[in-house]
Amino acid sequence: MAKKDKVILVTGANRGIGLNILQRLDLDGYTVIGTSRSDDGANLISQQIKNSDGKGLKMDVTDQESINLAINRIQEGYGTIYGLVNNAGITEDNLLMRMSDEQWLSVIETNLTSLYRVTKSLVKDMMKARQGRIINVGSIVGVMGNAGQSNYSASKSGLLGFTKSLARELSSRNINVNSISPGFIDTDMTKALSDEQIDNLTKNIPLGRIAESSEVSSVVSFLLSEDSSYITGENINVNGGIYM
């Protein structure tokens, strides 16, 4: 199957790592569909797609009705989705003693329960097609923890268990399931940090710098390619060696 015939869905694709993943997969020649919670975000995504008839769609990963509507539109317009990149996520940082129920639940709902909702909505058709790739974007915080991020860390640790369990369930249908755990990435969030804060971050990273978004999207590209056909249930750390 040619890359242009492989439809890839990327959630949370309107900014940061998700947008870079979308741009890389479009450059690779896939038909890429990106989602955002807002119409403005979906329009921005559509403008970024240059090499296929893919587009941006509004989809709220915490709302099953919104997920169903978006996926139905994709399947009607493009057919079976070959690849899913679960990237959508939020942070609501606070020390546990000060964390509200809303901060805990919103992060778990967006970062972890969304994996269940979106993936379950696609996996039946992938199984019928007997092929597919699922890539879950985690975080270094999910493997090493971080003070003030117990909710975010729990959601990303849960993502790792979800990935490995699903890989075992789907391997007989030629569907590979993997995850990526990025470290500190050059995004809008890190651009807002002072030079001193950046120095404090990088002094503990063996490679001595934060990563470019492209260094994450290139791993996604690899995991979607035939070069990774014998890799499933794996988590790839992209963190410059800060956690080994």
PDB file of N, CA and C in Angstrom, residues 6-65:
ATOM      1  N   LYS A   6      -2.488   5.464   2.882  1.00  0.00           N
ATOM      2  CA  LYS A   6      -2.537   5.202   4.319  1.00  0.00           C
ATOM      3  C   LYS A   6      -2.997   6.474   5.033  1.00  0.00           C
ATOM      4  N   VAL A   7      -4.159   6.388   5.664  1.00  0.00           N
ATOM      5  CA  VAL A   7      -4.730   7.528   6.374  1.00  0.00           C
ATOM      6  C   VAL A   7      -4.247   7.502   7.820  1.00  0.00           C
ATOM      7  N   ILE A   8      -3.647   8.599   8.266  1.00  0.00           N
ATOM      8  CA  ILE A   8      -3.118   8.702   9.623  1.00  0.00           C
ATOM      9  C   ILE A   8      -3.886   9.784  10.371  1.00  0.00           C
ATOM     10  N   LEU A   9      -4.386   9.450  11.536  1.00  0.00           N
ATOM     11  CA  LEU A   9      -5.092  10.397  12.392  1.00  0.00           C
ATOM     12  C   LEU A   9      -4.175  10.831  13.530  1.00  0.00           C
ATOM     13  N   VAL A  10      -3.983  12.143  13.671  1.00  0.00           N
ATOM     14  CA  VAL A  10      -3.155  12.706  14.744  1.00  0.00           C
ATOM     15  C   VAL A  10      -4.039  13.590  15.613  1.00  0.00           C
ATOM     16  N   THR A  11      -4.199  13.245  16.885  1.00  0.00           N
ATOM     17  CA  THR A  11      -5.008  14.077  17.780  1.00  0.00           C
ATOM     18  C   THR A  11      -4.144  15.175  18.392  1.00  0.00           C
ATOM     19  N   GLY A  12      -4.783  16.297  18.716  1.00  0.00           N
ATOM     20  CA  GLY A  12      -4.048  17.417  19.291  1.00  0.00           C
ATOM     21  C   GLY A  12      -2.967  17.932  18.366  1.00  0.00           C
ATOM     22  N   ALA A  13      -3.337  18.151  17.091  1.00  0.00           N
ATOM     23  CA  ALA A  13      -2.338  18.432  16.051  1.00  0.00           C
ATOM     24  C   ALA A  13      -2.226  19.910  15.696  1.00  0.00           C
ATOM     25  N   ASN A  14      -2.815  20.779  16.493  1.00  0.00           N
ATOM     26  CA  ASN A  14      -2.836  22.202  16.131  1.00  0.00           C
ATOM     27  C   ASN A  14      -1.653  23.001  16.679  1.00  0.00           C
ATOM     28  N   ARG A  15      -0.822  22.382  17.517  1.00  0.00           N
ATOM     29  CA  ARG A  15       0.325  23.120  18.059  1.00  0.00           C
ATOM     30  C   ARG A  15       1.359  22.140  18.606  1.00  0.00           C
ATOM     31  N   GLY A  16       2.541  22.676  18.908  1.00  0.00           N
ATOM     32  CA  GLY A  16       3.582  21.919  19.580  1.00  0.00           C
ATOM     33  C   GLY A  16       4.006  20.660  18.849  1.00  0.00           C
ATOM     34  N   ILE A  17       4.224  19.606  19.617  1.00  0.00           N
ATOM     35  CA  ILE A  17       4.683  18.334  19.066  1.00  0.00           C
ATOM     36  C   ILE A  17       3.672  17.782  18.063  1.00  0.00           C
ATOM     37  N   GLY A  18       2.381  17.897  18.372  1.00  0.00           N
ATOM     38  CA  GLY A  18       1.361  17.357  17.483  1.00  0.00           C
ATOM     39  C   GLY A  18       1.391  17.988  16.109  1.00  0.00           C
ATOM     40  N   LEU A  19       1.581  19.304  16.052  1.00  0.00           N
ATOM     41  CA  LEU A  19       1.654  19.997  14.768  1.00  0.00           C
ATOM     42  C   LEU A  19       2.887  19.565  13.991  1.00  0.00           C
ATOM     43  N   ASN A  20       4.009  19.398  14.688  1.00  0.00           N
ATOM     44  CA  ASN A  20       5.230  18.968  14.010  1.00  0.00           C
ATOM     45  C   ASN A  20       5.092  17.548  13.475  1.00  0.00           C
ATOM     46  N   ILE A  21       4.415  16.681  14.239  1.00  0.00           N
ATOM     47  CA  ILE A  21       4.158  15.317  13.771  1.00  0.00           C
ATOM     48  C   ILE A  21       3.313  15.359  12.507  1.00  0.00           C
ATOM     49  N   LEU A  22       2.256  16.161  12.533  1.00  0.00           N
ATOM     50  CA  LEU A  22       1.386  16.300  11.367  1.00  0.00           C
ATOM     51  C   LEU A  22       2.180  16.744  10.145  1.00  0.00           C
ATOM     52  N   GLN A  23       3.024  17.762  10.304  1.00  0.00           N
ATOM     53  CA  GLN A  23       3.807  18.286   9.183  1.00  0.00           C
ATOM     54  C   GLN A  23       4.784  17.242   8.656  1.00  0.00           C
ATOM     55  N   ARG A  24       5.403  16.473   9.551  1.00  0.00           N
ATOM     56  CA  ARG A  24       6.357  15.455   9.122  1.00  0.00           C
ATOM     57  C   ARG A  24       5.656  14.339   8.346  1.00  0.00           C
ATOM     58  N   LEU A  25       4.509  13.894   8.834  1.00  0.00           N
ATOM     59  CA  LEU A  25       3.806  12.797   8.160  1.00  0.00           C
ATOM     60  C   LEU A  25       3.237  13.246   6.823  1.00  0.00           C
ATOM     61  N   ASP A  26       2.830  14.511   6.747  1.00  0.00           N
ATOM     62  CA  ASP A  26       2.398  15.070   5.468  1.00  0.00           C
ATOM     63  C   ASP A  26       3.564  15.085   4.489  1.00  0.00           C
ATOM     64  N   LEU A  27       4.731  15.482   4.974  1.00  0.00           N
ATOM     65  CA  LEU A  27       5.933  15.491   4.134  1.00  0.00           C
ATOM     66  C   LEU A  27       6.308  14.077   3.699  1.00  0.00           C
ATOM     67  N   ASP A  28       6.076  13.101   4.582  1.00  0.00           N
ATOM     68  CA  ASP A  28       6.371  11.705   4.248  1.00  0.00           C
ATOM     69  C   ASP A  28       5.478  11.172   3.130  1.00  0.00           C
ATOM     70  N   GLY A  29       4.336  11.812   2.913  1.00  0.00           N
ATOM     71  CA  GLY A  29       3.444  11.377   1.842  1.00  0.00           C
ATOM     72  C   GLY A  29       2.176  10.682   2.285  1.00  0.00           C
ATOM     73  N   TYR A  30       1.950  10.599   3.614  1.00  0.00           N
ATOM     74  CA  TYR A  30       0.708  10.014   4.111  1.00  0.00           C
ATOM     75  C   TYR A  30      -0.455  10.988   3.904  1.00  0.00           C
ATOM     76  N   THR A  31      -1.666  10.452   3.922  1.00  0.00           N
ATOM     77  CA  THR A  31      -2.858  11.287   4.001  1.00  0.00           C
ATOM     78  C   THR A  31      -3.138  11.518   5.482  1.00  0.00           C
ATOM     79  N   VAL A  32      -2.932  12.743   5.936  1.00  0.00           N
ATOM     80  CA  VAL A  32      -2.956  13.034   7.371  1.00  0.00           C
ATOM     81  C   VAL A  32      -4.200  13.834   7.738  1.00  0.00           C
ATOM     82  N   ILE A  33      -4.875  13.375   8.788  1.00  0.00           N
ATOM     83  CA  ILE A  33      -6.000  14.093   9.376  1.00  0.00           C
ATOM     84  C   ILE A  33      -5.586  14.498  10.783  1.00  0.00           C
ATOM     85  N   GLY A  34      -5.661  15.784  11.082  1.00  0.00           N
ATOM     86  CA  GLY A  34      -5.316  16.269  12.417  1.00  0.00           C
ATOM     87  C   GLY A  34      -6.540  16.811  13.121  1.00  0.00           C
ATOM     88  N   THR A  35      -6.580  16.670  14.440  1.00  0.00           N
ATOM     89  CA  THR A  35      -7.747  17.158  15.186  1.00  0.00           C
ATOM     90  C   THR A  35      -7.359  18.208  16.207  1.00  0.00           C
ATOM     91  N   SER A  36      -8.339  19.048  16.506  1.00  0.00           N
ATOM     92  CA  SER A  36      -8.224  20.083  17.523  1.00  0.00           C
ATOM     93  C   SER A  36      -9.582  20.236  18.186  1.00  0.00           C
ATOM     94  N   ARG A  37      -9.593  20.756  19.414  1.00  0.00           N
ATOM     95  CA  ARG A  37     -10.874  20.973  20.102  1.00  0.00           C
ATOM     96  C   ARG A  37     -11.643  22.164  19.551  1.00  0.00           C
ATOM     97  N   SER A  38     -10.981  23.037  18.780  1.00  0.00           N
ATOM     98  CA  SER A  38     -11.628  24.248  18.303  1.00  0.00           C
ATOM     99  C   SER A  38     -11.674  24.294  16.778  1.00  0.00           C
ATOM    100  N   ASP A  39     -12.605  25.069  16.257  1.00  0.00           N
ATOM    101  CA  ASP A  39     -12.684  25.275  14.809  1.00  0.00           C
ATOM    102  C   ASP A  39     -11.451  26.007  14.298  1.00  0.00           C
ATOM    103  N   ASP A  40     -10.967  26.979  15.060  1.00  0.00           N
ATOM    104  CA  ASP A  40      -9.769  27.717  14.663  1.00  0.00           C
ATOM    105  C   ASP A  40      -8.565  26.785  14.553  1.00  0.00           C
ATOM    106  N   GLY A  41      -8.440  25.875  15.524  1.00  0.00           N
ATOM    107  CA  GLY A  41      -7.342  24.906  15.489  1.00  0.00           C
ATOM    108  C   GLY A  41      -7.450  23.981  14.297  1.00  0.00           C
ATOM    109  N   ALA A  42      -8.656  23.540  13.985  1.00  0.00           N
ATOM    110  CA  ALA A  42      -8.864  22.657  12.830  1.00  0.00           C
ATOM    111  C   ALA A  42      -8.524  23.378  11.529  1.00  0.00           C
ATOM    112  N   ASN A  43      -8.894  24.647  11.434  1.00  0.00           N
ATOM    113  CA  ASN A  43      -8.568  25.422  10.240  1.00  0.00           C
ATOM    114  C   ASN A  43      -7.062  25.608  10.092  1.00  0.00           C
ATOM    115  N   LEU A  44      -6.386  25.861  11.203  1.00  0.00           N
ATOM    116  CA  LEU A  44      -4.923  25.993  11.173  1.00  0.00           C
ATOM    117  C   LEU A  44      -4.280  24.707  10.666  1.00  0.00           C
ATOM    118  N   ILE A  45      -4.783  23.569  11.140  1.00  0.00           N
ATOM    119  CA  ILE A  45      -4.253  22.275  10.699  1.00  0.00           C
ATOM    120  C   ILE A  45      -4.421  22.111   9.193  1.00  0.00           C
ATOM    121  N   SER A  46      -5.598  22.424   8.693  1.00  0.00           N
ATOM    122  CA  SER A  46      -5.857  22.288   7.247  1.00  0.00           C
ATOM    123  C   SER A  46      -4.859  23.109   6.431  1.00  0.00           C
ATOM    124  N   GLN A  47      -4.506  24.275   6.938  1.00  0.00           N
ATOM    125  CA  GLN A  47      -3.563  25.142   6.236  1.00  0.00           C
ATOM    126  C   GLN A  47      -2.148  24.568   6.211  1.00  0.00           C
ATOM    127  N   GLN A  48      -1.832  23.702   7.170  1.00  0.00           N
ATOM    128  CA  GLN A  48      -0.481  23.138   7.272  1.00  0.00           C
ATOM    129  C   GLN A  48      -0.279  21.921   6.373  1.00  0.00           C
ATOM    130  N   ILE A  49      -1.361  21.353   5.876  1.00  0.00           N
ATOM    131  CA  ILE A  49      -1.267  20.145   5.054  1.00  0.00           C
ATOM    132  C   ILE A  49      -1.060  20.544   3.602  1.00  0.00           C
ATOM    133  N   LYS A  50       0.092  20.196   3.060  1.00  0.00           N
ATOM    134  CA  LYS A  50       0.493  20.671   1.733  1.00  0.00           C
ATOM    135  C   LYS A  50       0.527  19.568   0.671  1.00  0.00           C
ATOM    136  N   ASN A  51       0.690  18.311   1.091  1.00  0.00           N
ATOM    137  CA  ASN A  51       1.032  17.265   0.125  1.00  0.00           C
ATOM    138  C   ASN A  51      -0.046  16.204  -0.073  1.00  0.00           C
ATOM    139  N   SER A  52      -1.199  16.364   0.564  1.00  0.00           N
ATOM    140  CA  SER A  52      -2.272  15.390   0.391  1.00  0.00           C
ATOM    141  C   SER A  52      -3.608  16.099   0.530  1.00  0.00           C
ATOM    142  N   ASP A  53      -4.690  15.334   0.400  1.00  0.00           N
ATOM    143  CA  ASP A  53      -6.009  15.923   0.576  1.00  0.00           C
ATOM    144  C   ASP A  53      -6.507  15.748   2.008  1.00  0.00           C
ATOM    145  N   GLY A  54      -5.575  15.563   2.926  1.00  0.00           N
ATOM    146  CA  GLY A  54      -5.930  15.508   4.336  1.00  0.00           C
ATOM    147  C   GLY A  54      -6.418  16.857   4.829  1.00  0.00           C
ATOM    148  N   LYS A  55      -6.874  16.904   6.066  1.00  0.00           N
ATOM    149  CA  LYS A  55      -7.416  18.158   6.592  1.00  0.00           C
ATOM    150  C   LYS A  55      -7.467  18.121   8.118  1.00  0.00           C
ATOM    151  N   GLY A  56      -7.827  19.281   8.680  1.00  0.00           N
ATOM    152  CA  GLY A  56      -8.057  19.374  10.106  1.00  0.00           C
ATOM    153  C   GLY A  56      -9.534  19.208  10.422  1.00  0.00           C
ATOM    154  N   LEU A  57      -9.815  18.577  11.554  1.00  0.00           N
ATOM    155  CA  LEU A  57     -11.191  18.383  12.002  1.00  0.00           C
ATOM    156  C   LEU A  57     -11.312  18.775  13.465  1.00  0.00           C
ATOM    157  N   LYS A  58     -12.467  19.290  13.823  1.00  0.00           N
ATOM    158  CA  LYS A  58     -12.745  19.561  15.230  1.00  0.00           C
ATOM    159  C   LYS A  58     -13.126  18.258  15.923  1.00  0.00           C
ATOM    160  N   MET A  59     -12.453  17.935  17.013  1.00  0.00           N
ATOM    161  CA  MET A  59     -12.782  16.738  17.784  1.00  0.00           C
ATOM    162  C   MET A  59     -12.317  16.929  19.222  1.00  0.00           C
ATOM    163  N   ASP A  60     -13.205  16.691  20.142  1.00  0.00           N
ATOM    164  CA  ASP A  60     -12.895  16.751  21.570  1.00  0.00           C
ATOM    165  C   ASP A  60     -12.677  15.328  22.058  1.00  0.00           C
ATOM    166  N   VAL A  61     -11.450  15.012  22.456  1.00  0.00           N
ATOM    167  CA  VAL A  61     -11.127  13.630  22.831  1.00  0.00           C
ATOM    168  C   VAL A  61     -11.768  13.215  24.153  1.00  0.00           C
ATOM    169  N   THR A  62     -12.414  14.154  24.859  1.00  0.00           N
ATOM    170  CA  THR A  62     -13.109  13.806  26.102  1.00  0.00           C
ATOM    171  C   THR A  62     -14.606  13.592  25.874  1.00  0.00           C
ATOM    172  N   ASP A  63     -15.049  13.700  24.636  1.00  0.00           N
ATOM    173  CA  ASP A  63     -16.472  13.631  24.311  1.00  0.00           C
ATOM    174  C   ASP A  63     -16.702  12.544  23.261  1.00  0.00           C
ATOM    175  N   GLN A  64     -17.342  11.446  23.656  1.00  0.00           N
ATOM    176  CA  GLN A  64     -17.513  10.318  22.746  1.00  0.00           C
ATOM    177  C   GLN A  64     -18.332  10.690  21.522  1.00  0.00           C
ATOM    178  N   GLU A  65     -19.327  11.540  21.688  1.00  0.00           N
ATOM    179  CA  GLU A  65     -20.142  11.950  20.538  1.00  0.00           C
ATOM    180  C   GLU A  65     -19.296  12.718  19.526  1.00  0.00           C
TER     181      GLU A  65
END
